[in-house]
């Protein structure tokens, strides 16, 4: 659709009346023949009007007369009937009918025809009467493509105003305005038709009582334009005396064209014509049938046609004629409606739904529509900004667009034409129509005022119409009055050239104050209609276009620069931009890897309207970042020649404005970025500052450093200094004050700002500084040793890296393509800033601590989720947003530290943010926070503190908002990310230049743009961000005050306090202490340990590893009791795990893997009597903490201290944890059962360890009077034996036996058979125990290791040696000859569930077992052949008669668990309770989920599963690691179990605050079920216990008695 479509609304008109009384009708004689009309009457008047319809004023324009000027009509004979409406001209009939319905106009539309040059006449004069009435000739509207005479009824106006009304038709669309712009089709045939009609009027109107000397032409929309054009045309001179142009004038740019050919080609092509030449086009159009023409109109709809300068009707352009006053200077009425174009026409322009609001993009897409020729996009933006301002509110944009539409199409052109006419001294009367027919009003949205064509109802007096046009609804009395008023004004004007007359509100003539009349239900004179927008469109915009074309020229010391003018949304300020201004020589050739050199002068005027080349970088990566930030612009090409800056100033060239200057340093990791990424025009316009955006060398070219004289590095930073020096010398030429320079930047730009503050080279070059999301305190950006990075970059470039000189020489020779290739391969090149001795004379922290920096006012701050998304996209693989593991985080931790950092530091830092969780989402969020803190937040706080300490004013902020369109693109968990503030710092809400931001800023975001720019601008002006209308921003002080900046601003204190304290105090202390290591003094000598931490606890634990508690049991000390450890000199290192005792190493490794743990196993050695100590007490601190001594399990054959970590239990329970080792297998439990090898050496080692604890544990903060021994499996049995042994009396005060005790079957046996078996297998003489013992003592260590590998089924047992174990276990228990200390003992609910049957069960046992397999398996534990019948009795109890293999398997598991673990534990509890010792019994009911996942579903809590929770491995952070994630509930269980065990170690009772009460074991065998929930119970395993301790013995006794009697 073309521009003329907008004029469509002209099709309304006044109603015709019913036929009058006379039967025959009036007959009038004209020069061409007689006409028979009809009589009509109107409401409210007695006057009879004579109507003559379809009067031909020209020949039919068909055949050879198509596309030709109209020819005079031919005479006819007889009386021509003039009572029918004429054919309408060819047009889109359906569109016309729909439009009439919308206007509530009901009448039968005539048929279409090319034969359409007719007019209708309405006269109150009788035929032949020489009345000399004024004549009013109406030219209909309709965008030059629609409309007809039948749409208006002139009878009311004729009757009420005693005038002759003529309504004419003219050719439309293709037939009326087709033009090739040459002699083949000059065009404007429709306008020539109007001239012909006016000529006919001159010759014939007297016959109808009209005065040919008193003709007024009037029309609306395209009819108003036609009127205005007739005034301009020499062809119509003298054909009328006055004119009325309603809502349309010739000054409407959209209707005119200088080049009609493209439209003609479009129309011809639609018609199927050859468009290769204008002649062929015209010839073809001339041959089209009427049906073809109708088809074209149906396809095209509202055909786009325009009025060309044809040299005949229009000899010159409209504005030439107006400016030169070459027009008919007749009195003129012109005007508009008060919402002209505000509804009806927009319905043709915009898609349905526009009434609910529209976007700026929708408006921008339509802007070319309003301009006659090519117009630049910036013009459209400036015009839109005038009407809509900065708003993104769809409703405000809708209403602004409606107003703009009316102004551009109707209001401003009307004002222009009025002024030109007035200046020619022709009387002009301007109006604004301000009312809408009430019935029409009801049909429209409430926001619509008086729309296009709304006045026509009243001009033609539709209130009183009585003819062929029926208007739906009723006019009100006030509307009737308005009909009379308007007709009077128009009638008076036709009579006298002035609208004024009796009874009317005076209508002022349009003059110097642009007077006009407001016409509505009341009339009111006014001045300067649409004054603001009229001034803008007629003065401001032309000036802007003129200035834009010329461009500002400024003189600098180096030469003249030609820039351009730019404007921004919401501000009238014109900003002068100068792009690509050189501040240094191109750093190429010998100047590569050298400090920048001053730029050279140039001759003439240098163009400064193009963005400069960007520095060498990875362009694709830059494009990706820009897309991520929703920044759309054409990125310039890359070049080494890139040391340029862009300047944006509101100051005119040569103006000594002394404005503050803000120099922006872009970010991008020192490897990406450009000046073209920021548009400084908005900030310049809104804050009245000069904005300078600089470029500097990046990546390899900017920061390559060998750390010596060959390439000191920091060239990019030196470029920044050079730019600041250029500003000092030249910025006054741009209206800037060199004494009021503020440097500001973000990310690497913020770091650069911070480094410039530190550098002596930039002293005096700026007055204040803003470092956004980046400071020099960011460890990750600094380096003490740049050489490895240089070597990496040089190697990538194919250079020899054998010497620094060769590297530099090679890099100097690389081509620009080579450099680009390196940038593409490396991506985000890792470059760092070295201490070069020139730009940076000392390290950052030296300069900060010594206050050796420029003490200027500083703003620094971060976003509230800085680094929380975009930065991590570069660090982690896609998919990280769904969660990450601790391992993923640990793998990239080194990136956050400037130099080498140990893994434990990474773990401690990770623990601070993630705690103990293994939840991938919580780890993700903790990592995000950590990333922001380490890179931005903590460094920002540090720098703020140092600056404040130097006495410089500091303002700290946290930015808390993200542009809504970017927010939509990100995961919901992301807050305000890195760089999110830049849109608001640079006022992107109001940007109007080369960078396009998709989407719409909200009104609140617009306010935030203004607020942030105001803070930054105030700071640049005064050194303080505060100013009128802003939330006060507190200065950073003792309480670390800051401002939260978002849609609302709010002051706060101590931002990121917890993590800031940790990173600046706790972590440095830990590193310092770790480096020094704790040193403790024992009776045997000094030990140097190390510091460790546990997840979820700040407590620092001191660990001392490999502490000897006995002499090395080798040589003569093999197979003898342990000997007291010897004193050592100096400080003994205690940071390495001790050697493990001799055992099957692979078996232990498999066992650890089965538990999904990772622990590095030390080497094996006989020299293994060591212990590990973990204490939260500092060396020498008399803390008197409870001591927990752990005895590991492993069947007395495998295990070590190193597979456990006591630090977590120590940290969480504030206890000293001791992990002991003891001799295992043959070396620990070999016995001949006599004095030659009494055995129990491993148990004696345990006693020796406890004795060492008694003598030395106070040095570690432990209380030797509060020792708890605890152990599991064989370790639990060891605890139980220590309770029975007189050797350990007094060495401990509480005991915990987990899943093992001295009452286990087969643990105490006659050792001699095993000793003989070992000796025999080794070739020893077994004839005596002495010889056996002596032989074994001679074995090599390798022999011992081989035995442990090859003889897995050898069972070394505890011996009743009369020393450690003076009597049988059962006897000691029954006689209560044991240490009656509080006891905590228990079992797991599936002790024989998986691990043990996997070693001992038959193949395929997990899929089911039969009875024979069960009995065979039991026999391995009870091998006495004579007692197999007892095994049968047990099998009967558990298996019953079942043949179900699965049930038998499950019964077998229960039976074996009861025999080995459960019943013995219950027996032990009962014995201890009977002795009066407190006993606490448990059943553990929760396996670790990650272990359970690897096992069959029938397995519950297997043997050893409790250890994970007892030692709190959920929170492991040292050498033992869990290889799987742990649930939050499991972590809670870790805390719970450690609390029970810790309480027991402290008080002898496991109970304590926030724990489920654990009942003491008593008469009802009370116990606690321990799982994710704790639940007390009674009589654990009661049925089986009774069977095994009462029923079975009775059955055995009875059977034996029967057997004895049978033998008798």
Coordinates of C-alpha atoms in Angstrom, one line a residue, residues 13 249 273 368 442 480 520 585 602 647 693 728 899 1095 1108 1211 1303 1309 1349 1411 1461 1567 1597:
X13 CA -20.5 13.1 3.0
X249 CA -3.0 19.9 1.4
X273 CA 2.7 -5.6 -19.1
X368 CA 9.3 5.6 5.3
X442 CA -19.7 4.8 20.1
X480 CA -27.9 19.7 14.7
X520 CA -17.0 21.7 18.1
X585 CA 50.9 6.2 15.3
X602 CA 47.4 15.5 8.9
X647 CA 34.5 11.4 20.9
X693 CA 35.8 5.9 24.1
X728 CA 45.0 16.4 27.9
X899 CA 50.4 -17.9 41.1
X1095 CA 33.5 -29.3 54.6
X1108 CA 55.7 -43.5 66.3
X1211 CA 36.2 -30.7 63.7
X1303 CA 32.2 -63.2 71.8
X1309 CA 41.0 -70.7 69.0
X1349 CA 48.6 -62.8 49.0
X1411 CA 20.1 -76.0 51.6
X1461 CA 27.8 -60.4 64.6
X1567 CA 18.1 -50.0 71.5
X1597 CA 22.4 -80.8 75.4

